[in-house]
Structures are given as structure tokens and as C-alpha cells.
Amino acid sequence: MSDKKIKEKVFSTVSPLLPIPSLIDIQTKSYQWFCEKGLKELLSEIFPIKDQTGKEAELQFLDYYFDEPKYSEDESRRRNGTYEAPLRVKFRLVHHLTNQYRDQEVYFGGFPLMTPRGDFIVNGVKRAVVSQLIRSSGVYFTENVVRNKK
């Protein structure tokens, strides 16, 4: 499938006042932010992890990156697979008593990739995330009943 731009034909005699916004722009920008910054913020909240005493060993988060996806979008769809990229995370294990450390890269799993159209391919099927507005709760009324009296 190609990602050709669709030419817009305007049949109106009045030119539009505002450009038509992209409806998937929110989804793609949110996903891009999560991949670039959000995941790092999340991992930074969890790490470092210390041992029970907090004095001997510590596991520190250093960095992460995505490898190239194994299959393209079209190939993932044909194989009934998921369009994903391997997520690799770099850690450092520090042993405080000996002042030694060891850096290691860990495979964290397949990370689903968003297509330029704002959807995901899971098990060969396109899946879209649907944004929903959740109505905030209003006022709650309670009633206390003591010995059949309000």
C-alpha cells in the first residue's frame, strides 16, 4: 500500500478561513512524545532500584533505543504479525562495597509501532486507538440514616 497524498478539490466559491486540521495529528504526536520522552520519564521514575539494605547494590537506568523492525507494515500484515520494533534498554549494576559496575543492554520486548496513518498492526489486523473524553464526576449526595431517621 502506498502513502500517496490525496489531492483536495474545493468546489466552493468562498475560500476556507482556516485550514482543515489533521484528525490523526493528536494521536501521532502523542505517540511520538511517548517514544521520545515519555518512556524515558517512566523508566526514570522506577530506577534506580536498590537492594534491601540500600548499601550494597543498585540497578540504574541509563538509556534505551529501538532497533529496526523485523518486518515492514505490509509484511507484518501478510504474515498476520505485529508491526513492532525491539526495545533495548541499557542498565548499570553498581556494587557499592567494591566500587565496581557493569553495564548491560537488555531486550525489553517488542514495542508496537504506529503507522503514519495513526494505527497499529496487531496480528495482521489494523487497530486504531480511539480517544475518549471522560466526563468528570459532579456533586455526590449522601444520606445518613440513623435509627430510621434521616
mmCIF file of C-alpha atoms in Angstrom:
data_model
loop_
_atom_site.group_PDB
_atom_site.id
_atom_site.type_symbol
_atom_site.label_atom_id
_atom_site.label_comp_id
_atom_site.label_asym_id
_atom_site.label_seq_id
_atom_site.Cartn_x
_atom_site.Cartn_y
_atom_site.Cartn_z
ATOM 1 C CA MET A 1 0.000 0.000 0.000
ATOM 2 C CA SER A 2 1.335 3.425 -0.823
ATOM 3 C CA ASP A 3 1.061 6.563 1.263
ATOM 4 C CA LYS A 4 0.111 8.914 -1.564
ATOM 5 C CA LYS A 5 -1.195 12.347 -0.671
ATOM 6 C CA ILE A 6 -4.816 12.826 -1.645
ATOM 7 C CA LYS A 7 -5.395 15.953 -3.681
ATOM 8 C CA GLU A 8 -8.071 18.152 -2.213
ATOM 9 C CA LYS A 9 -10.636 19.587 -4.621
ATOM 10 C CA VAL A 10 -12.596 22.594 -3.432
ATOM 11 C CA PHE A 11 -15.899 23.289 -5.188
ATOM 12 C CA SER A 12 -16.804 26.267 -3.037
ATOM 13 C CA THR A 13 -16.652 29.818 -4.327
ATOM 14 C CA VAL A 14 -15.561 31.030 -0.885
ATOM 15 C CA SER A 15 -12.056 30.180 0.246
ATOM 16 C CA PRO A 16 -11.840 28.442 3.630
ATOM 17 C CA LEU A 17 -10.972 30.685 6.579
ATOM 18 C CA LEU A 18 -8.995 28.036 8.438
ATOM 19 C CA PRO A 19 -7.055 25.063 7.142
ATOM 20 C CA ILE A 20 -8.636 21.688 7.786
ATOM 21 C CA PRO A 21 -6.799 20.057 10.704
ATOM 22 C CA SER A 22 -5.458 16.529 10.547
ATOM 23 C CA LEU A 23 -7.640 14.290 12.696
ATOM 24 C CA ILE A 24 -4.832 11.859 13.470
ATOM 25 C CA ASP A 25 -2.346 14.575 14.380
ATOM 26 C CA ILE A 26 -3.104 14.276 18.115
ATOM 27 C CA GLN A 27 -2.553 10.512 18.039
ATOM 28 C CA THR A 28 0.719 10.615 16.118
ATOM 29 C CA LYS A 29 2.184 13.488 18.157
ATOM 30 C CA SER A 30 1.226 11.785 21.421
ATOM 31 C CA TYR A 31 2.832 8.521 20.314
ATOM 32 C CA GLN A 32 5.961 10.346 19.148
ATOM 33 C CA TRP A 33 6.226 12.139 22.509
ATOM 34 C CA PHE A 34 5.841 8.835 24.370
ATOM 35 C CA CYS A 35 8.571 7.168 22.307
ATOM 36 C CA GLU A 36 10.996 10.091 22.626
ATOM 37 C CA LYS A 37 10.376 11.415 26.154
ATOM 38 C CA GLY A 38 7.556 9.623 27.955
ATOM 39 C CA LEU A 39 9.221 6.227 28.113
ATOM 40 C CA LYS A 40 12.397 7.811 29.498
ATOM 41 C CA GLU A 41 10.379 9.659 32.164
ATOM 42 C CA LEU A 42 8.594 6.441 33.108
ATOM 43 C CA LEU A 43 11.790 4.418 33.441
ATOM 44 C CA SER A 44 13.472 7.250 35.358
ATOM 45 C CA GLU A 45 10.637 7.135 37.927
ATOM 46 C CA ILE A 46 11.204 3.418 38.542
ATOM 47 C CA PHE A 47 15.000 3.397 38.612
ATOM 48 C CA PRO A 48 17.389 3.245 40.410
ATOM 49 C CA ILE A 49 16.441 0.069 42.231
ATOM 50 C CA LYS A 50 18.458 -0.649 45.360
ATOM 51 C CA ASP A 51 18.948 -3.825 47.361
ATOM 52 C CA GLN A 52 17.092 -4.346 50.659
ATOM 53 C CA THR A 53 19.743 -2.582 52.722
ATOM 54 C CA GLY A 54 20.254 0.140 50.131
ATOM 55 C CA LYS A 55 24.008 -0.001 50.654
ATOM 56 C CA GLU A 56 25.350 -2.903 48.600
ATOM 57 C CA ALA A 57 23.954 -2.854 45.059
ATOM 58 C CA GLU A 58 21.988 -0.579 42.798
ATOM 59 C CA LEU A 59 20.490 -1.047 39.327
ATOM 60 C CA GLN A 60 20.490 2.195 37.329
ATOM 61 C CA PHE A 61 18.680 3.016 34.104
ATOM 62 C CA LEU A 62 20.998 4.610 31.526
ATOM 63 C CA ASP A 63 19.256 4.804 28.155
ATOM 64 C CA TYR A 64 17.008 3.000 25.679
ATOM 65 C CA TYR A 65 16.630 2.705 21.935
ATOM 66 C CA PHE A 66 14.552 0.913 19.317
ATOM 67 C CA ASP A 67 16.060 -1.469 16.769
ATOM 68 C CA GLU A 68 14.776 -1.557 13.215
ATOM 69 C CA PRO A 69 11.524 -3.521 12.861
ATOM 70 C CA LYS A 70 11.948 -7.094 11.671
ATOM 71 C CA TYR A 71 9.136 -6.776 9.106
ATOM 72 C CA SER A 72 7.631 -3.824 7.256
ATOM 73 C CA GLU A 73 3.978 -2.824 7.649
ATOM 74 C CA ASP A 74 2.917 -4.773 4.556
ATOM 75 C CA GLU A 75 4.980 -7.818 5.506
ATOM 76 C CA SER A 76 3.528 -7.788 9.036
ATOM 77 C CA ARG A 77 0.024 -7.703 7.584
ATOM 78 C CA ARG A 78 0.770 -10.575 5.163
ATOM 79 C CA ARG A 79 2.316 -12.731 7.902
ATOM 80 C CA ASN A 80 -0.508 -11.964 10.369
ATOM 81 C CA GLY A 81 2.151 -10.487 12.628
ATOM 82 C CA THR A 82 2.553 -7.366 14.703
ATOM 83 C CA TYR A 83 4.350 -4.319 13.328
ATOM 84 C CA GLU A 84 6.850 -3.774 16.120
ATOM 85 C CA ALA A 85 10.430 -2.843 16.898
ATOM 86 C CA PRO A 86 12.659 -4.443 19.530
ATOM 87 C CA LEU A 87 13.082 -2.193 22.571
ATOM 88 C CA ARG A 88 16.553 -2.344 24.123
ATOM 89 C CA VAL A 89 17.353 -0.778 27.496
ATOM 90 C CA LYS A 90 20.831 -0.075 28.884
ATOM 91 C CA PHE A 91 21.355 -0.661 32.607
ATOM 92 C CA ARG A 92 24.243 -0.303 35.020
ATOM 93 C CA LEU A 93 24.623 -2.592 38.026
ATOM 94 C CA VAL A 94 26.722 -0.878 40.700
ATOM 95 C CA HIS A 95 28.245 -2.825 43.597
ATOM 96 C CA HIS A 96 28.969 -0.159 46.231
ATOM 97 C CA LEU A 97 31.168 -2.280 48.509
ATOM 98 C CA THR A 98 33.751 -2.967 45.785
ATOM 99 C CA ASN A 99 33.085 0.205 43.733
ATOM 100 C CA GLN A 100 32.660 -1.904 40.603
ATOM 101 C CA TYR A 101 29.962 -1.601 37.994
ATOM 102 C CA ARG A 102 28.782 -3.498 34.965
ATOM 103 C CA ASP A 103 26.829 -2.081 32.025
ATOM 104 C CA GLN A 104 24.493 -4.315 30.083
ATOM 105 C CA GLU A 105 21.923 -3.967 27.355
ATOM 106 C CA VAL A 106 18.640 -5.822 27.913
ATOM 107 C CA TYR A 107 15.984 -6.780 25.358
ATOM 108 C CA PHE A 108 12.725 -5.464 26.823
ATOM 109 C CA GLY A 109 10.352 -6.889 24.214
ATOM 110 C CA GLY A 110 8.613 -5.917 21.003
ATOM 111 C CA PHE A 111 7.283 -2.350 21.049
ATOM 112 C CA PRO A 112 4.283 -1.769 18.728
ATOM 113 C CA LEU A 113 4.979 0.869 16.090
ATOM 114 C CA MET A 114 2.389 3.362 14.905
ATOM 115 C CA THR A 115 1.995 3.669 11.155
ATOM 116 C CA PRO A 116 2.000 7.124 9.519
ATOM 117 C CA ARG A 117 -1.791 6.779 9.319
ATOM 118 C CA GLY A 118 -2.067 6.648 13.124
ATOM 119 C CA ASP A 119 -2.942 2.973 13.528
ATOM 120 C CA PHE A 120 -1.176 -0.157 14.754
ATOM 121 C CA ILE A 121 -0.915 -3.577 13.113
ATOM 122 C CA VAL A 122 -1.535 -6.358 15.637
ATOM 123 C CA ASN A 123 -1.735 -9.972 14.457
ATOM 124 C CA GLY A 124 -2.051 -8.734 10.870
ATOM 125 C CA VAL A 125 -5.064 -6.523 11.629
ATOM 126 C CA LYS A 126 -5.120 -2.730 11.724
ATOM 127 C CA ARG A 127 -6.036 -1.390 15.155
ATOM 128 C CA ALA A 128 -6.729 2.235 15.993
ATOM 129 C CA VAL A 129 -6.705 3.967 19.350
ATOM 130 C CA VAL A 130 -9.910 5.906 19.874
ATOM 131 C CA SER A 131 -9.638 8.971 22.094
ATOM 132 C CA GLN A 132 -12.497 9.390 24.511
ATOM 133 C CA LEU A 133 -13.469 12.297 26.657
ATOM 134 C CA ILE A 134 -14.415 11.188 30.140
ATOM 135 C CA ARG A 135 -16.971 13.323 31.862
ATOM 136 C CA SER A 136 -15.764 14.428 35.259
ATOM 137 C CA SER A 137 -17.927 13.455 38.164
ATOM 138 C CA GLY A 138 -20.261 16.070 39.539
ATOM 139 C CA VAL A 139 -21.555 16.500 43.063
ATOM 140 C CA TYR A 140 -22.242 13.402 45.121
ATOM 141 C CA PHE A 141 -25.126 13.438 47.560
ATOM 142 C CA THR A 142 -25.102 11.091 50.520
ATOM 143 C CA GLU A 143 -27.669 10.413 53.165
ATOM 144 C CA ASN A 144 -27.024 9.170 56.674
ATOM 145 C CA VAL A 145 -29.774 7.078 58.226
ATOM 146 C CA VAL A 146 -29.552 6.554 61.995
ATOM 147 C CA ARG A 147 -32.352 4.596 63.700
ATOM 148 C CA ASN A 148 -34.756 5.122 60.822
ATOM 149 C CA LYS A 149 -34.197 8.917 60.894
ATOM 150 C CA LYS A 150 -32.551 10.930 58.198
#
